[in-house]
Amino acid sequence: KPWPPTRASRSFRAAFFAPFRAERRARRGAPRGATSMGCKEGLKITKVALRIFGALASALLLAEAVLTFCTPDIKDFYGFCNWLGHGILGLLVGGMGCFLEIRGSMSSVANQFQWFALNRIILSIYYFWLGCWVMGGMGFLHSETDLKPFANLAGIIAWTVSLGDLLVSCTAECRPTSTGEATPPTSGEQAAEPTWNPVVSATPA
């Protein structure tokens, strides 16, 4: 037969379980949907941060293309082709990255699941390529010894944004869009139309 609980054991039990009971009361007293709202706000901040860092990486690629055109290295025909090809590639790819980031922030894409997922997946592949391009020693940043740490940092940022875009590609903020068509009123909302009574109308005033 178990021993009856003493006053000391009750005090110890109350002190031990007090934090757990306080946490349970706090959870019960929290407003409904507060946790989901916090997750939505955190997801929104993450998306904005990915767009900012992604646009920054694309802008760096554009700046590198401009620097390539400003410092021509034309020794022969093959050097001219290499210089021109690097410059045009930076302009086209960097411009495409900036365009996709701006396009992905618009409501017509951000509120549609299939377009948002396609936008983020394409950008994920693009930033993965950009990280490989920078880390592989290509471009203007690796031509200067002092700029190699910045090149490595840019590559890591591009890979991080690539992984983040892939993770958030299925988190479109789907909202119902109004089609502009008026919905028919229900039976309870229909206004009673006035009826014509011939007896009342024929009665002289």
XYZ file of C-alpha atoms in Angstrom:
205
model
C 0.000 0.000 0.000
C 1.544 3.358 -1.049
C 2.321 5.890 1.605
C 0.002 8.915 1.774
C 1.541 12.111 0.335
C 3.043 14.380 2.920
C 3.054 18.188 2.950
C 6.672 18.285 1.762
C 5.961 16.026 -1.194
C 2.962 18.168 -2.187
C 5.062 21.330 -2.029
C 7.821 19.757 -4.100
C 5.321 18.521 -6.677
C 3.665 21.934 -6.924
C 7.008 23.705 -7.333
C 8.193 21.185 -9.954
C 5.081 21.335 -12.131
C 4.455 25.095 -11.716
C 6.378 26.157 -14.896
C 4.581 23.566 -17.016
C 1.195 24.663 -15.729
C 2.036 28.321 -16.336
C 3.067 27.559 -19.910
C -0.160 25.635 -20.465
C -2.224 28.548 -19.156
C -0.326 30.966 -21.399
C -1.058 28.801 -24.419
C -4.722 28.621 -23.562
C -4.922 32.376 -23.032
C -3.146 33.246 -26.306
C -5.406 34.605 -29.051
C -6.537 32.109 -31.602
C -4.404 32.141 -34.736
C -1.528 34.074 -33.145
C 0.958 31.287 -33.896
C -0.083 31.022 -37.534
C 0.100 34.796 -37.940
C 3.620 34.777 -36.533
C 4.656 32.061 -38.994
C 3.145 34.030 -41.892
C 5.019 37.174 -40.875
C 8.286 35.239 -40.595
C 7.715 33.672 -44.027
C 6.973 37.072 -45.537
C 10.191 38.523 -44.072
C 12.150 35.545 -45.429
C 10.748 36.088 -48.925
C 11.613 39.780 -48.850
C 15.164 38.997 -47.685
C 15.610 36.438 -50.479
C 14.427 38.977 -53.045
C 16.791 41.647 -51.727
C 19.864 39.404 -51.692
C 18.924 37.892 -55.051
C 18.522 41.309 -56.657
C 21.866 42.306 -55.123
C 23.579 39.271 -56.680
C 22.054 40.063 -60.084
C 23.076 43.709 -59.744
C 26.656 42.593 -59.008
C 26.621 40.536 -62.199
C 25.403 43.588 -64.133
C 28.124 45.724 -62.544
C 30.708 43.120 -63.502
C 29.495 43.246 -67.114
C 29.809 47.038 -67.119
C 33.348 46.796 -65.711
C 34.196 44.236 -68.384
C 33.128 46.627 -71.122
C 34.998 49.484 -69.446
C 38.270 47.520 -69.340
C 38.669 45.959 -72.798
C 41.348 43.299 -73.198
C 41.645 42.960 -76.952
C 44.928 41.354 -77.936
C 43.681 39.353 -80.886
C 40.464 38.153 -82.466
C 39.950 35.420 -79.851
C 40.513 37.860 -76.997
C 37.961 40.209 -78.527
C 35.394 37.390 -78.754
C 36.053 36.397 -75.135
C 35.722 40.003 -73.921
C 32.523 40.638 -75.868
C 30.975 37.323 -74.887
C 31.622 37.872 -71.158
C 30.136 41.353 -71.285
C 26.988 40.368 -73.165
C 26.482 37.315 -70.940
C 26.655 39.460 -67.800
C 24.198 41.987 -69.197
C 21.659 39.419 -70.366
C 21.804 37.079 -67.363
C 22.027 39.842 -64.762
C 19.163 41.730 -66.383
C 17.071 38.573 -66.528
C 17.692 37.947 -62.818
C 16.610 41.473 -61.877
C 13.530 41.179 -64.104
C 12.488 37.861 -62.559
C 12.909 39.271 -59.044
C 10.731 42.286 -59.867
C 8.208 40.105 -61.662
C 8.036 37.670 -58.741
C 7.162 40.454 -56.311
C 4.051 41.460 -58.282
C 0.651 40.307 -57.076
C -0.144 38.647 -60.414
C 2.684 36.172 -59.739
C 2.925 36.133 -55.931
C -0.778 35.230 -55.537
C -0.800 32.455 -58.149
C 0.650 29.146 -56.999
C 1.876 27.847 -60.372
C 3.455 31.134 -61.507
C 5.093 31.782 -58.143
C 6.520 28.244 -57.992
C 7.841 28.518 -61.566
C 9.398 31.916 -60.827
C 11.169 30.704 -57.678
C 12.402 27.445 -59.269
C 13.862 29.291 -62.269
C 15.570 31.765 -59.924
C 16.862 28.887 -57.798
C 18.538 27.315 -60.833
C 19.853 30.721 -61.906
C 21.419 31.529 -58.517
C 22.943 28.055 -58.311
C 24.609 28.670 -61.683
C 25.688 32.142 -60.572
C 27.324 30.712 -57.442
C 29.182 28.145 -59.513
C 30.207 30.859 -61.983
C 31.639 33.105 -59.286
C 33.228 30.381 -57.148
C 34.774 28.762 -60.231
C 37.008 31.764 -60.844
C 35.088 33.278 -63.745
C 34.392 36.960 -64.077
C 36.040 40.206 -63.085
C 36.162 39.568 -59.321
C 38.650 36.708 -59.633
C 40.945 38.666 -61.934
C 42.029 40.820 -58.993
C 43.683 39.182 -55.965
C 42.176 41.623 -53.469
C 38.632 40.942 -54.697
C 38.683 37.144 -54.373
C 37.180 37.135 -50.820
C 34.289 39.228 -52.138
C 33.861 36.768 -54.997
C 33.683 33.855 -52.571
C 31.174 35.760 -50.430
C 29.050 36.514 -53.499
C 29.078 32.833 -54.447
C 27.967 31.751 -50.969
C 25.168 34.341 -51.000
C 24.028 33.115 -54.427
C 23.928 29.496 -53.248
C 22.053 30.473 -50.083
C 19.450 32.383 -52.089
C 19.159 29.423 -54.467
C 18.355 27.053 -51.602
C 15.947 29.545 -50.022
C 14.060 30.102 -53.295
C 13.692 26.357 -53.722
C 12.276 25.997 -50.197
C 9.741 28.839 -50.522
C 8.635 27.905 -54.048
C 5.507 26.192 -52.672
C 4.419 29.020 -50.351
C 2.462 31.294 -52.661
C 0.028 33.670 -50.954
C -3.078 32.484 -52.777
C -5.877 34.995 -52.464
C -9.316 34.868 -54.042
C -9.491 37.117 -57.071
C -12.694 38.955 -57.910
C -13.982 38.172 -61.399
C -16.219 41.240 -61.546
C -19.419 39.202 -61.963
C -22.250 39.996 -59.646
C -23.398 37.050 -57.580
C -27.126 36.387 -57.596
C -28.835 37.197 -54.301
C -30.092 34.396 -52.143
C -33.724 33.803 -51.321
C -33.385 35.622 -48.002
C -31.676 38.637 -49.601
C -34.197 39.122 -52.412
C -36.217 42.248 -51.969
C -39.956 41.881 -52.156
C -41.198 43.386 -55.398
C -44.350 45.541 -55.195
C -47.460 43.785 -56.495
C -50.364 45.539 -58.251
C -53.761 45.062 -56.670
C -56.619 46.017 -59.036
C -59.111 46.431 -56.163
C -56.922 48.929 -54.341
C -56.101 50.765 -57.548
C -59.765 51.108 -58.548
C -60.824 52.514 -55.161
C -61.333 56.294 -55.427
C -59.278 58.426 -53.082
